[in-house]
Short mmCIF file of C-alpha atoms and ligand atoms in Angstrom, two decimals:
data_model
loop_
_atom_site.label_atom_id
_atom_site.label_comp_id
_atom_site.label_asym_id
_atom_site.label_seq_id
_atom_site.Cartn_x
_atom_site.Cartn_y
_atom_site.Cartn_z
CA MET A 1 -42.47 -24.26 -7.91
CA THR A 2 -40.32 -22.60 -10.55
CA THR A 3 -36.69 -22.10 -9.65
CA VAL A 4 -36.66 -18.55 -10.93
CA PRO A 5 -39.58 -16.11 -10.96
CA ASP A 6 -41.34 -15.57 -14.34
CA THR A 7 -40.09 -12.01 -14.28
CA TYR A 8 -36.42 -12.99 -13.82
CA PHE A 9 -35.36 -12.22 -17.40
CA THR A 10 -37.90 -9.50 -18.13
CA THR A 11 -38.27 -7.12 -15.22
CA GLY A 12 -35.53 -4.67 -14.31
CA LEU A 13 -35.41 -2.27 -11.40
CA ASP A 14 -39.16 -2.58 -10.87
CA ALA A 15 -38.50 -6.08 -9.53
CA ASP A 16 -36.80 -4.58 -6.48
CA PRO A 17 -38.57 -1.37 -5.46
CA GLU A 18 -36.29 -0.65 -2.52
CA LEU A 19 -33.09 -0.87 -4.57
CA GLY A 20 -34.75 0.70 -7.61
CA ALA A 21 -35.78 3.75 -5.60
CA ALA A 22 -32.22 4.31 -4.41
CA ILE A 23 -30.79 4.06 -7.94
CA ARG A 24 -33.46 6.40 -9.31
CA GLY A 25 -32.69 8.73 -6.44
CA GLU A 26 -29.04 8.76 -7.48
CA LEU A 27 -30.02 9.56 -11.07
CA GLU A 28 -32.05 12.54 -9.83
CA ARG A 29 -29.15 13.65 -7.64
CA GLN A 30 -26.81 13.60 -10.63
CA ARG A 31 -29.36 15.31 -12.88
CA ASP A 32 -30.15 18.15 -10.51
CA GLY A 33 -26.77 18.90 -8.96
CA ILE A 34 -23.43 20.29 -10.08
CA GLU A 35 -20.64 17.74 -9.86
CA LEU A 36 -17.23 19.25 -9.10
CA ILE A 37 -15.63 16.17 -7.55
CA ALA A 38 -12.44 15.56 -9.52
CA SER A 39 -12.62 11.78 -9.49
CA GLU A 40 -16.00 11.77 -11.21
CA ASN A 41 -17.34 12.34 -14.67
CA ILE A 42 -20.56 11.73 -16.63
CA VAL A 43 -20.32 8.90 -19.12
CA SER A 44 -22.12 8.48 -22.43
CA ARG A 45 -25.18 6.29 -22.86
CA LEU A 46 -22.89 3.91 -24.77
CA VAL A 47 -20.59 3.44 -21.77
CA LEU A 48 -23.62 3.05 -19.48
CA GLU A 49 -25.04 0.29 -21.66
CA THR A 50 -21.80 -1.70 -21.65
CA GLN A 51 -21.93 -1.76 -17.86
CA GLY A 52 -25.41 -3.24 -17.74
CA SER A 53 -24.83 -5.72 -20.55
CA VAL A 54 -24.75 -9.54 -20.71
CA LEU A 55 -20.96 -9.35 -20.48
CA THR A 56 -21.42 -9.49 -16.72
CA ASN A 57 -22.33 -13.20 -17.17
CA LYS A 58 -19.03 -14.19 -18.75
CA THR A 59 -15.96 -15.38 -16.86
CA VAL A 60 -12.54 -15.17 -18.51
CA GLU A 61 -9.06 -15.32 -17.05
CA GLY A 62 -5.73 -14.67 -18.72
CA LEU A 63 -5.07 -12.58 -21.82
CA PRO A 64 -7.05 -12.53 -25.12
CA TYR A 65 -6.59 -15.73 -27.14
CA ALA A 66 -4.82 -17.37 -24.14
CA ARG A 67 -7.74 -17.96 -21.78
CA TYR A 68 -8.33 -20.55 -19.12
CA TYR A 69 -12.05 -20.83 -20.01
CA GLY A 70 -13.85 -21.58 -23.26
CA GLY A 71 -16.50 -19.51 -25.00
CA ALA A 72 -14.22 -16.51 -25.06
CA GLU A 73 -14.56 -15.56 -28.73
CA PHE A 74 -16.38 -12.30 -28.11
CA ALA A 75 -14.51 -11.61 -24.90
CA ASP A 76 -11.27 -11.82 -26.87
CA ALA A 77 -12.60 -9.44 -29.52
CA ILE A 78 -13.74 -6.92 -26.90
CA GLU A 79 -10.52 -6.93 -24.89
CA THR A 80 -8.40 -6.76 -28.06
CA LEU A 81 -10.40 -3.74 -29.20
CA ALA A 82 -9.80 -2.03 -25.85
CA ILE A 83 -6.06 -2.75 -26.01
CA GLU A 84 -5.73 -1.53 -29.61
CA ARG A 85 -7.61 1.66 -28.85
CA ALA A 86 -5.56 2.31 -25.71
CA THR A 87 -2.23 1.93 -27.49
CA THR A 88 -3.41 4.03 -30.45
CA LEU A 89 -4.73 6.79 -28.19
CA PHE A 90 -1.57 7.06 -26.11
CA GLY A 91 0.95 6.16 -28.80
CA CYS A 92 2.50 3.25 -26.89
CA ARG A 93 3.06 -0.42 -27.74
CA TYR A 94 1.42 -2.37 -24.92
CA ALA A 95 -1.62 -2.08 -22.67
CA ASN A 96 -3.28 -4.16 -19.98
CA VAL A 97 -6.91 -3.10 -19.65
CA GLN A 98 -7.90 -5.55 -16.90
CA PRO A 99 -7.26 -3.67 -13.63
CA HIS A 100 -10.52 -3.38 -11.70
CA SER A 101 -9.39 0.01 -10.40
CA GLY A 102 -6.53 2.47 -10.47
CA SER A 103 -5.23 1.10 -7.17
CA ASN A 104 -5.13 -2.42 -8.63
CA ALA A 105 -3.26 -1.16 -11.70
CA ASN A 106 -0.58 0.26 -9.42
CA ALA A 107 -0.46 -2.75 -7.09
CA GLY A 108 -0.13 -5.10 -10.08
CA VAL A 109 2.75 -3.09 -11.53
CA PHE A 110 4.53 -3.06 -8.16
CA LEU A 111 4.06 -6.81 -7.81
CA GLY A 112 5.36 -7.43 -11.32
CA LEU A 113 8.37 -5.13 -11.29
CA LEU A 114 9.48 -4.93 -7.65
CA ARG A 115 10.63 -7.30 -4.97
CA LEU A 116 9.24 -7.31 -1.47
CA GLY A 117 10.94 -4.59 0.56
CA ASP A 118 12.17 -2.59 -2.46
CA THR A 119 12.15 1.18 -2.08
CA ILE A 120 9.54 3.34 -3.82
CA LEU A 121 9.91 7.12 -3.97
CA SER A 122 6.44 8.66 -4.31
CA MET A 123 4.53 11.82 -3.50
CA ASN A 124 3.21 12.39 -0.03
CA VAL A 125 -0.59 12.16 0.22
CA ALA A 126 -0.51 15.36 2.28
CA ALA A 127 1.12 17.13 -0.67
CA GLY A 128 -1.30 15.73 -3.26
CA GLY A 129 -0.06 12.16 -3.84
CA HIS A 130 -2.39 9.17 -4.13
CA ILE A 131 -2.95 6.66 -1.35
CA SER A 132 -2.19 3.72 -3.70
CA HIS A 133 1.42 4.93 -4.07
CA GLY A 134 2.44 3.36 -0.79
CA HIS A 135 0.41 4.94 2.00
CA PRO A 136 1.12 3.06 5.26
CA ALA A 137 -2.56 2.08 5.56
CA THR A 138 -2.39 0.05 2.31
CA LEU A 139 -0.90 -3.35 1.43
CA THR A 140 1.66 -1.66 -0.81
CA GLY A 141 2.69 0.57 2.07
CA ARG A 142 3.38 -2.56 4.07
CA ASP A 143 5.18 -4.53 1.34
CA TYR A 144 7.63 -1.88 0.17
CA ARG A 145 9.83 0.70 1.80
CA ILE A 146 8.24 4.06 0.98
CA VAL A 147 10.15 7.32 0.82
CA SER A 148 8.09 10.38 -0.01
CA TYR A 149 8.61 13.76 -1.58
CA GLY A 150 6.38 16.79 -1.21
CA VAL A 151 6.10 20.23 -2.74
CA GLY A 152 8.01 23.43 -2.08
CA ARG A 153 6.60 25.46 0.80
CA THR A 154 6.08 28.65 -1.17
CA SER A 155 5.87 27.35 -4.74
CA GLU A 156 3.52 24.51 -3.70
CA ARG A 157 5.00 22.74 -6.73
CA ILE A 158 7.10 19.62 -7.11
CA ASP A 159 10.72 20.40 -6.25
CA LEU A 160 12.96 18.43 -8.64
CA ASP A 161 16.03 19.08 -6.47
CA GLU A 162 14.30 17.47 -3.50
CA ILE A 163 13.33 14.43 -5.58
CA ARG A 164 16.87 14.10 -6.92
CA ASP A 165 18.40 14.32 -3.44
CA LEU A 166 15.98 11.72 -2.08
CA ALA A 167 16.56 9.46 -5.08
CA LEU A 168 20.35 9.56 -4.79
CA THR A 169 20.26 9.03 -1.03
CA ASN A 170 17.64 6.26 -0.98
CA ARG A 171 18.25 4.53 -4.34
CA PRO A 172 14.60 3.61 -5.00
CA ARG A 173 13.69 0.83 -7.45
CA MET A 174 10.77 2.97 -8.58
CA ILE A 175 9.92 6.66 -8.68
CA ILE A 176 6.23 7.57 -9.01
CA ALA A 177 4.85 10.84 -10.37
CA GLY A 178 1.23 11.93 -10.67
CA GLY A 179 -1.16 12.43 -7.79
CA SER A 180 -4.75 12.98 -6.85
CA ALA A 181 -4.58 16.61 -5.82
CA TYR A 182 -1.68 18.12 -7.74
CA PRO A 183 -2.96 20.84 -10.08
CA ARG A 184 0.15 21.66 -12.08
CA ALA A 185 2.13 20.26 -15.01
CA ILE A 186 4.93 17.78 -14.24
CA ASP A 187 8.33 17.70 -15.95
CA PHE A 188 8.52 14.03 -16.93
CA ALA A 189 11.78 14.43 -18.87
CA ALA A 190 13.54 15.76 -15.76
CA LEU A 191 12.14 12.89 -13.70
CA ARG A 192 13.46 10.44 -16.32
CA ASP A 193 16.96 11.85 -15.84
CA ILE A 194 16.65 11.47 -12.07
CA ALA A 195 15.35 7.91 -12.43
CA ASP A 196 18.29 7.05 -14.70
CA GLU A 197 20.78 8.52 -12.26
CA ALA A 198 19.26 6.51 -9.41
CA GLY A 199 18.74 3.32 -11.44
CA ALA A 200 14.98 3.39 -10.88
CA TYR A 201 11.86 2.69 -12.92
CA LEU A 202 9.73 5.77 -13.58
CA LEU A 203 6.01 5.14 -13.14
CA VAL A 204 3.59 7.93 -14.07
CA ASP A 205 0.05 7.63 -12.72
CA MET A 206 -1.96 9.93 -14.98
CA ALA A 207 -5.45 9.20 -13.58
CA HIS A 208 -6.37 12.87 -13.28
CA PHE A 209 -4.96 14.11 -16.58
CA ALA A 210 -5.10 11.12 -18.96
CA GLY A 211 -7.74 12.82 -21.11
CA LEU A 212 -5.51 15.86 -21.50
CA VAL A 213 -2.51 13.67 -22.36
CA ALA A 214 -4.57 11.82 -24.97
CA THR A 215 -5.42 15.10 -26.67
CA GLY A 216 -1.99 16.76 -26.39
CA LEU A 217 -3.05 19.32 -23.80
CA TYR A 218 -0.75 18.16 -20.98
CA PRO A 219 2.87 16.90 -21.04
CA ASN A 220 3.01 13.32 -22.30
CA PRO A 221 4.59 10.81 -19.88
CA PHE A 222 5.81 8.85 -22.93
CA PRO A 223 8.57 8.30 -23.91
CA HIS A 224 9.95 9.20 -20.46
CA ALA A 225 8.03 6.79 -18.22
CA ASP A 226 8.74 3.05 -18.17
CA VAL A 227 5.15 2.41 -17.15
CA VAL A 228 2.05 4.59 -17.14
CA THR A 229 -1.05 3.76 -15.09
CA THR A 230 -4.42 5.46 -15.14
CA THR A 231 -8.04 5.16 -14.16
CA THR A 232 -10.57 5.24 -16.98
CA TYR A 233 -13.47 6.96 -15.22
CA LYS A 234 -12.04 10.38 -14.35
CA SER A 235 -10.58 12.47 -17.17
CA LEU A 236 -11.11 9.62 -19.66
CA ARG A 237 -14.89 9.88 -19.04
CA GLY A 238 -15.50 6.14 -19.11
CA ALA A 239 -16.17 2.96 -17.21
CA ARG A 240 -14.86 2.49 -13.69
CA GLY A 241 -11.52 0.73 -13.74
CA GLY A 242 -7.81 1.07 -14.44
CA MET A 243 -5.26 0.47 -17.15
CA VAL A 244 -1.48 -0.03 -17.54
CA LEU A 245 0.53 1.18 -20.56
CA TRP A 246 4.18 0.59 -21.50
CA ASN A 247 6.60 0.28 -24.43
CA ASP A 248 9.32 -2.19 -23.45
CA GLU A 249 8.44 -5.76 -24.39
CA ARG A 250 10.75 -7.09 -21.68
CA LEU A 251 8.30 -5.75 -19.07
CA SER A 252 5.23 -7.34 -20.63
CA ASP A 253 5.10 -10.70 -18.85
CA ARG A 254 5.97 -9.19 -15.51
CA ILE A 255 3.29 -6.50 -15.73
CA ASN A 256 0.61 -8.85 -17.09
CA HIS A 257 1.35 -11.48 -14.43
CA GLY A 258 1.46 -8.78 -11.77
CA ILE A 259 -2.15 -7.91 -12.62
CA PHE A 260 -3.32 -11.53 -13.11
CA PRO A 261 -2.84 -13.64 -11.10
CA GLY A 262 -0.84 -11.19 -8.98
CA VAL A 263 -3.55 -8.96 -7.61
CA GLN A 264 -6.74 -10.01 -9.44
CA GLY A 265 -8.71 -13.02 -10.64
CA SER A 266 -11.11 -13.05 -13.57
CA VAL A 267 -11.77 -10.09 -15.85
CA LEU A 268 -14.68 -7.68 -15.33
CA LEU A 269 -15.60 -7.99 -18.99
CA HIS A 270 -18.38 -5.39 -18.87
CA GLY A 271 -15.78 -3.00 -17.45
CA VAL A 272 -13.33 -3.84 -20.24
CA ALA A 273 -16.10 -3.16 -22.79
CA GLY A 274 -16.79 0.16 -21.06
CA LYS A 275 -13.09 0.99 -21.41
CA ALA A 276 -13.18 0.06 -25.12
CA ALA A 277 -16.19 2.37 -25.48
CA CYS A 278 -14.65 5.40 -23.81
CA LEU A 279 -11.34 4.87 -25.61
CA GLY A 280 -13.25 4.78 -28.88
CA GLU A 281 -14.91 8.07 -27.96
CA ALA A 282 -11.55 9.52 -26.94
CA LEU A 283 -10.21 8.81 -30.44
CA GLN A 284 -12.91 11.05 -31.98
CA PRO A 285 -12.15 14.72 -32.72
CA SER A 286 -14.92 15.77 -30.30
CA PHE A 287 -12.85 14.48 -27.36
CA ARG A 288 -10.18 17.06 -28.12
CA LEU A 289 -12.88 19.77 -28.05
CA TYR A 290 -14.16 18.37 -24.76
CA ASN A 291 -10.69 18.59 -23.20
CA GLU A 292 -10.09 22.09 -24.52
CA ALA A 293 -13.36 23.05 -22.84
CA VAL A 294 -12.31 21.28 -19.60
CA LEU A 295 -9.23 23.53 -19.45
CA ALA A 296 -11.03 26.73 -20.47
CA ASN A 297 -13.75 26.05 -17.91
CA ALA A 298 -11.23 25.26 -15.16
CA THR A 299 -9.46 28.53 -15.90
CA ALA A 300 -12.76 30.41 -15.74
CA LEU A 301 -13.62 28.73 -12.43
CA ALA A 302 -10.16 29.36 -10.95
CA GLU A 303 -10.00 33.00 -12.05
CA SER A 304 -13.51 33.74 -10.85
CA LEU A 305 -12.77 32.15 -7.46
CA ALA A 306 -9.57 34.20 -7.22
CA GLU A 307 -11.57 37.37 -7.94
CA THR A 308 -13.67 36.65 -4.84
CA GLY A 309 -10.44 36.65 -2.81
CA LEU A 310 -10.00 32.88 -2.49
CA ARG A 311 -6.45 31.54 -2.80
CA LEU A 312 -5.68 28.71 -5.19
CA VAL A 313 -2.91 26.30 -4.24
CA ALA A 314 0.11 26.68 -6.58
CA GLY A 315 -1.63 29.69 -8.10
CA GLY A 316 -4.06 27.86 -10.37
CA THR A 317 -4.37 24.80 -12.56
CA ASP A 318 -2.90 23.08 -15.63
CA THR A 319 -5.11 20.01 -15.29
CA GLY A 320 -8.75 20.96 -14.82
CA LEU A 321 -8.29 20.13 -11.12
CA MET A 322 -7.70 22.80 -8.47
CA LEU A 323 -7.29 23.13 -4.72
CA VAL A 324 -8.92 26.05 -2.96
CA ASP A 325 -7.48 27.31 0.34
CA LEU A 326 -10.31 28.31 2.67
CA ALA A 327 -8.14 29.50 5.56
CA GLU A 328 -8.90 33.19 5.14
CA ARG A 329 -12.65 32.51 5.17
CA GLY A 330 -12.41 30.93 8.61
CA VAL A 331 -14.29 27.83 7.46
CA THR A 332 -12.90 24.30 7.09
CA GLY A 333 -13.41 21.96 4.14
CA ASP A 334 -15.84 19.66 5.94
CA ILE A 335 -18.22 22.49 6.81
CA ALA A 336 -17.84 24.11 3.38
CA SER A 337 -18.50 20.86 1.51
CA LYS A 338 -21.64 20.15 3.56
CA ALA A 339 -23.00 23.66 2.95
CA LEU A 340 -22.24 23.40 -0.77
CA GLU A 341 -24.01 20.04 -0.91
CA LYS A 342 -27.13 21.66 0.52
CA ALA A 343 -26.87 24.19 -2.29
CA GLY A 344 -26.62 21.39 -4.88
CA ILE A 345 -22.87 21.60 -5.50
CA ALA A 346 -20.80 18.45 -4.86
CA VAL A 347 -17.13 18.96 -3.94
CA ASN A 348 -14.69 17.15 -1.69
CA LYS A 349 -12.81 18.45 1.30
CA ASN A 350 -9.07 18.13 0.86
CA GLN A 351 -5.90 18.94 2.73
CA ILE A 352 -3.66 21.56 1.16
CA PRO A 353 0.14 21.27 1.29
CA PHE A 354 1.48 21.96 4.81
CA ASP A 355 -2.10 21.97 6.08
CA PRO A 356 -2.26 22.91 9.76
CA CYS A 357 -5.68 21.21 9.92
CA PRO A 358 -6.38 17.43 10.03
CA PRO A 359 -7.74 15.43 7.05
CA GLU A 360 -11.24 15.24 8.61
CA ALA A 361 -11.51 19.03 8.83
CA PRO A 362 -8.91 20.28 6.34
CA SER A 363 -8.21 23.75 5.00
CA GLY A 364 -9.15 23.05 1.43
CA LEU A 365 -11.58 21.96 -1.22
CA ARG A 366 -10.71 20.08 -4.39
CA LEU A 367 -12.64 21.02 -7.53
CA SER A 368 -12.66 19.96 -11.17
CA SER A 369 -14.39 21.03 -14.37
CA ASN A 370 -14.56 17.48 -15.83
CA ALA A 371 -18.16 16.55 -15.15
CA GLY A 372 -19.73 19.97 -15.62
CA THR A 373 -18.00 20.25 -18.99
CA ALA A 374 -19.35 16.83 -20.00
CA ARG A 375 -22.91 18.09 -19.54
CA GLY A 376 -22.23 21.25 -21.51
CA PHE A 377 -21.44 24.01 -19.02
CA ASP A 378 -19.36 26.79 -20.56
CA GLU A 379 -17.04 29.44 -19.11
CA THR A 380 -19.90 31.77 -18.18
CA ASP A 381 -21.58 28.93 -16.31
CA PHE A 382 -18.36 28.13 -14.43
CA ALA A 383 -17.91 31.80 -13.50
CA MET A 384 -21.42 31.58 -12.06
CA VAL A 385 -20.47 28.41 -10.16
CA ALA A 386 -17.57 30.35 -8.60
CA HIS A 387 -19.98 33.07 -7.56
CA TRP A 388 -22.29 30.49 -5.95
CA ILE A 389 -19.37 28.90 -4.09
CA ASP A 390 -18.35 32.33 -2.78
CA THR A 391 -21.93 33.06 -1.70
CA VAL A 392 -22.23 29.74 0.16
CA LEU A 393 -18.84 30.16 1.87
CA ARG A 394 -19.91 33.57 3.15
CA ALA A 395 -23.19 32.25 4.54
CA SER A 396 -22.62 28.56 5.17
CA THR A 397 -25.20 28.37 7.97
CA ASP A 398 -27.85 30.58 6.40
CA GLU A 399 -30.54 28.21 5.12
CA THR A 400 -32.26 30.92 3.05
CA THR A 401 -29.06 31.71 1.16
CA LEU A 402 -28.37 28.01 0.58
CA ALA A 403 -31.92 27.47 -0.71
CA GLY A 404 -31.56 30.47 -3.03
CA VAL A 405 -28.35 29.11 -4.54
CA ARG A 406 -29.96 25.65 -4.73
CA SER A 407 -32.73 26.92 -7.00
CA GLU A 408 -30.28 28.72 -9.31
CA VAL A 409 -28.14 25.56 -9.47
CA LEU A 410 -31.23 23.57 -10.38
CA ALA A 411 -32.07 25.96 -13.21
CA LEU A 412 -28.58 25.61 -14.71
CA CYS A 413 -28.75 21.81 -14.41
CA ARG A 414 -32.19 21.69 -16.04
CA ALA A 415 -30.74 23.68 -18.94
CA HIS A 416 -28.12 20.94 -19.41
CA PRO A 417 -29.97 17.65 -18.87
CA ILE A 418 -28.27 14.27 -18.64
CA TYR A 419 -29.73 10.91 -19.72
C1 PLP B 1 -8.15 7.91 -8.45
C2 PLP B 1 -6.74 7.56 -8.49
C3 PLP B 1 -6.29 6.24 -8.33
C4 PLP B 1 -7.12 5.09 -7.86
O1 PLP B 1 -8.27 4.82 -8.28
P1 PLP B 1 -9.27 3.72 -7.71
O2 PLP B 1 -9.97 3.36 -8.97
O3 PLP B 1 -10.11 4.45 -6.72
O4 PLP B 1 -8.50 2.61 -7.12
C5 PLP B 1 -4.95 5.98 -8.48
N1 PLP B 1 -4.09 6.95 -8.73
C6 PLP B 1 -4.45 8.23 -8.85
C7 PLP B 1 -3.44 9.28 -9.12
C8 PLP B 1 -5.79 8.59 -8.72
O5 PLP B 1 -6.14 9.85 -8.81
#
């Protein structure tokens, strides 16, 4: 009896046909469908290979060159590379690249900088904020006192006067900007002034626009924010995970200890390597071209949707992300997203500001040009995507129409293969 099968080190997915079939099925799904979900992207082969590498075997805790386990020579080199690339890319002094996710990055910063029961002023999820900014269903929502701001009813944009009033009345220890469904630019300098007046930290969560910040195509949260958090797998087109960036050395120990041991244990080293890889790619000139295309394609998608009569929340997008209001079509986001999926187009249903409909059957869809741009779609292609969305929304129960769009979607995808 051998303790491991002969094939243990040599056979990959073929060793587990049931699991292998599901993963291959997912590859086909990604290959043959159009991905418009804003929290997704399509990574390079390099990033993919880091994720499936031997780094998954290594356990390290603590920071580079100050580990609790031995054998960390290469781990230290990899994490140091990720940190150096992150600080170079965003022009800041310090980075922690260990957060397993964007939510952990935020939770670790809260734990490091705040005391239990402190007040956080953050954006309402219903207005486009992110759940990890203190939603009542999360640990952070339970540990801190959350006050939330929204958007103006007609502008559908952040209202600085509202934030200032709430900040001066509630005296938060932290103000958070950046959300998961806010399509417009944010005035970080004005938020800095408000934070100073209220005596609060300013945290900017740039998960959805980090790539644009890195390439100078969106307002930079630095030098205004005390701390910046992000995910690395959305606009940064890299490994799943999160990251924290800051400039003030006095915050370093508190932030680092907030992440480990505050909210996490050992490092996902393969994830850190994937972050180093995507940050390396983001430092290349081609990443600027990619982000310019993300914006041009988002504009083409938004304008073409508007031409079909659909209304865009806040009138359009500055970020590559947009919210479409379906109210006038008499269809809700859940039904629309299911019909679009049948046609090979992946989107997510989303509430719009002041949505009269519930989250399960909301009035909107959230779209992004990130992933389509990564596989090489151009503005003409995105105008066509808008046309297909319009067609599906007009005939969401007509199987023949859905099948017709499906075959056109497939042809476009085949023209821009992945992996
Ligand atoms: C996606 C996102 C996160 C959280 O990401 P997870 O990796 O899913 O935890 C945090 N903040 C914002 C603004 C996001 O968009």
